[in-house]
Amino acid sequence: VMQNRSRVDYQVFPRLAAFAEVAWSSLPAPADRDFAGFDARMTDHYARLDALGVDYRPPGGPLPWQRRPGILGRP
């Protein structure tokens, strides 16, 4: 369950950008795709998300359980 806009943003972005690229682009076969190029395009997209105030999941984390200190079994 997504309780608020921040949680929706975190769950949807940047996945939506990756989905859009696959859905609306003529891409080569998955084995031939250029992840480095995609990563560079996403760097520009993260700046757009920041400007719009979107609470997206950063590519390096934190992972959801890393944002909940004090929960047993979690870092």
XYZ file of N, CA and C in Angstrom:
225
model
N 0.850 -1.176 0.000
C 0.000 0.000 0.000
C 0.891 1.233 0.000
N 0.564 2.153 -0.861
C 1.330 3.395 -0.931
C 0.537 4.483 -0.210
N 1.047 4.877 0.943
C 0.308 5.747 1.841
C 0.274 7.213 1.421
N 1.282 7.682 0.708
C 1.340 9.106 0.386
C 2.119 9.328 -0.912
N 2.141 10.574 -1.368
C 2.796 10.907 -2.632
C 4.282 10.575 -2.606
N 4.927 10.815 -1.491
C 6.352 10.529 -1.377
C 6.623 9.040 -1.593
N 5.792 8.201 -1.028
C 5.953 6.754 -1.183
C 5.700 6.330 -2.633
N 4.700 6.925 -3.266
C 4.420 6.634 -4.677
C 5.615 7.040 -5.525
N 6.135 8.248 -5.306
C 7.312 8.709 -6.052
C 8.456 7.713 -5.915
N 8.707 7.275 -4.682
C 9.829 6.379 -4.404
C 9.653 5.045 -5.127
N 8.421 4.559 -5.202
C 8.157 3.274 -5.842
C 8.159 3.375 -7.366
N 7.750 4.514 -7.911
C 7.548 4.655 -9.356
C 8.792 5.155 -10.090
N 9.524 6.069 -9.464
C 10.675 6.667 -10.151
C 11.973 6.116 -9.582
N 12.952 5.781 -10.358
C 13.097 5.997 -11.798
C 12.570 4.865 -12.669
N 11.845 3.902 -12.107
C 11.347 2.777 -12.916
C 10.541 3.244 -14.121
N 9.729 4.283 -13.931
C 8.886 4.764 -15.022
C 9.725 5.258 -16.199
N 10.834 5.907 -15.925
C 11.713 6.381 -17.006
C 12.315 5.204 -17.763
N 12.714 4.169 -17.061
C 13.264 2.980 -17.722
C 12.197 2.295 -18.563
N 10.996 2.187 -18.030
C 9.895 1.585 -18.781
C 9.590 2.396 -20.036
N 9.556 3.717 -19.897
C 9.265 4.576 -21.048
C 10.306 4.396 -22.144
N 11.553 4.291 -21.767
C 12.597 4.112 -22.772
C 12.412 2.800 -23.528
N 12.077 1.750 -22.828
C 11.875 0.454 -23.478
C 10.604 0.463 -24.326
N 9.549 1.081 -23.820
C 8.262 1.056 -24.516
C 8.235 1.938 -25.760
N 8.914 3.080 -25.730
C 8.773 4.045 -26.822
C 10.011 4.212 -27.678
N 11.000 3.389 -27.478
C 12.222 3.495 -28.275
C 12.411 2.228 -29.090
N 13.057 2.389 -30.215
C 13.427 1.191 -30.972
C 14.807 0.768 -30.474
N 14.799 -0.133 -29.536
C 16.032 -0.567 -28.888
C 16.522 -1.874 -29.499
N 17.813 -2.112 -29.423
C 18.334 -3.411 -29.859
C 17.912 -4.511 -28.883
N 18.280 -5.709 -29.189
C 17.989 -6.835 -28.300
C 18.576 -6.564 -26.913
N 17.949 -7.089 -25.860
C 18.438 -6.817 -24.502
C 19.933 -7.059 -24.306
N 20.479 -8.073 -24.920
C 21.911 -8.362 -24.751
C 22.795 -7.300 -25.390
N 22.249 -6.540 -26.346
C 23.034 -5.536 -27.070
C 22.804 -4.114 -26.571
N 22.009 -3.939 -25.532
C 21.698 -2.590 -25.048
C 22.888 -1.994 -24.315
N 22.956 -0.677 -24.354
C 24.077 0.063 -23.777
C 23.673 0.626 -22.418
N 23.993 -0.090 -21.342
C 23.607 0.379 -20.017
C 24.317 1.673 -19.653
N 25.558 1.831 -20.063
C 26.297 3.065 -19.752
C 25.596 4.271 -20.371
N 25.099 4.128 -21.588
C 24.358 5.214 -22.227
C 23.059 5.511 -21.502
N 22.356 4.453 -21.096
C 21.122 4.634 -20.334
C 21.415 5.334 -19.015
N 22.479 4.924 -18.345
C 22.854 5.528 -17.071
C 23.168 7.014 -17.242
N 23.823 7.370 -18.332
C 24.121 8.785 -18.602
C 22.833 9.570 -18.835
N 21.885 8.995 -19.566
C 20.601 9.676 -19.787
C 19.847 9.829 -18.473
N 19.944 8.822 -17.606
C 19.258 8.901 -16.317
C 19.855 9.986 -15.434
N 21.143 10.239 -15.533
C 21.759 11.317 -14.756
C 21.079 12.641 -15.078
N 20.824 12.889 -16.355
C 20.087 14.099 -16.744
C 18.661 14.058 -16.214
N 18.054 12.888 -16.255
C 16.668 12.760 -15.797
C 16.566 12.981 -14.284
N 17.557 12.536 -13.520
C 17.533 12.773 -12.073
C 17.508 14.270 -11.772
N 18.225 15.059 -12.567
C 18.201 16.516 -12.376
C 16.789 17.055 -12.601
N 16.080 16.514 -13.594
C 14.693 16.938 -13.830
C 13.802 16.550 -12.655
N 13.973 15.333 -12.169
C 13.167 14.885 -11.030
C 13.437 15.747 -9.802
N 14.706 16.106 -9.580
C 15.048 17.004 -8.468
C 14.343 18.342 -8.621
N 14.374 18.906 -9.829
C 13.754 20.209 -10.079
C 12.242 20.160 -9.848
N 11.642 19.009 -10.104
C 10.197 18.856 -9.916
C 9.822 18.461 -8.489
N 10.814 18.216 -7.651
C 10.542 17.833 -6.266
C 10.056 16.403 -6.106
N 10.439 15.525 -7.021
C 10.031 14.121 -6.956
C 10.929 13.383 -5.963
N 10.321 12.606 -5.085
C 11.063 11.842 -4.074
C 11.423 10.459 -4.610
N 12.232 10.427 -5.665
C 12.602 9.171 -6.312
C 13.625 8.399 -5.489
N 13.770 7.120 -5.830
C 14.790 6.303 -5.177
C 16.119 6.572 -5.856
N 17.112 7.070 -5.131
C 18.424 7.313 -5.732
C 19.041 5.999 -6.212
N 19.826 6.035 -7.266
C 20.379 4.793 -7.811
C 21.261 4.024 -6.832
N 21.900 4.702 -5.897
C 22.768 4.017 -4.948
C 22.119 3.742 -3.608
N 20.848 3.956 -3.488
C 20.157 3.725 -2.213
C 19.865 5.051 -1.534
N 19.421 5.118 -0.346
C 19.367 4.011 0.587
C 18.255 3.027 0.234
N 18.469 1.797 0.630
C 17.433 0.797 0.468
C 16.341 1.084 1.490
N 15.103 0.671 1.228
C 14.007 1.033 2.138
C 14.284 0.713 3.597
N 14.890 -0.445 3.893
C 15.119 -0.793 5.295
C 16.254 0.009 5.918
N 17.073 0.671 5.102
C 18.137 1.497 5.643
C 17.605 2.843 6.121
N 16.362 3.137 5.846
C 15.753 4.389 6.277
C 14.921 4.207 7.536
N 14.969 3.016 8.137
C 14.155 2.722 9.311
C 15.037 2.256 10.469
N 15.749 3.155 11.091
C 16.617 2.733 12.196
C 15.795 2.186 13.357
N 16.368 1.217 14.041
C 15.711 0.671 15.220
C 14.840 -0.536 14.964
N 14.672 -0.946 13.713
C 13.869 -2.128 13.423
C 14.778 -3.344 13.498
N 14.391 -4.332 14.269
C 15.217 -5.520 14.451
C 15.491 -6.205 13.123
N 16.719 -6.651 12.968
C 17.101 -7.359 11.758
C 17.415 -6.457 10.585
N 17.397 -5.183 10.804
C 17.674 -4.232 9.732
C 18.904 -3.409 10.088
N 19.695 -3.056 9.086
C 20.884 -2.232 9.371
C 20.507 -0.839 9.850
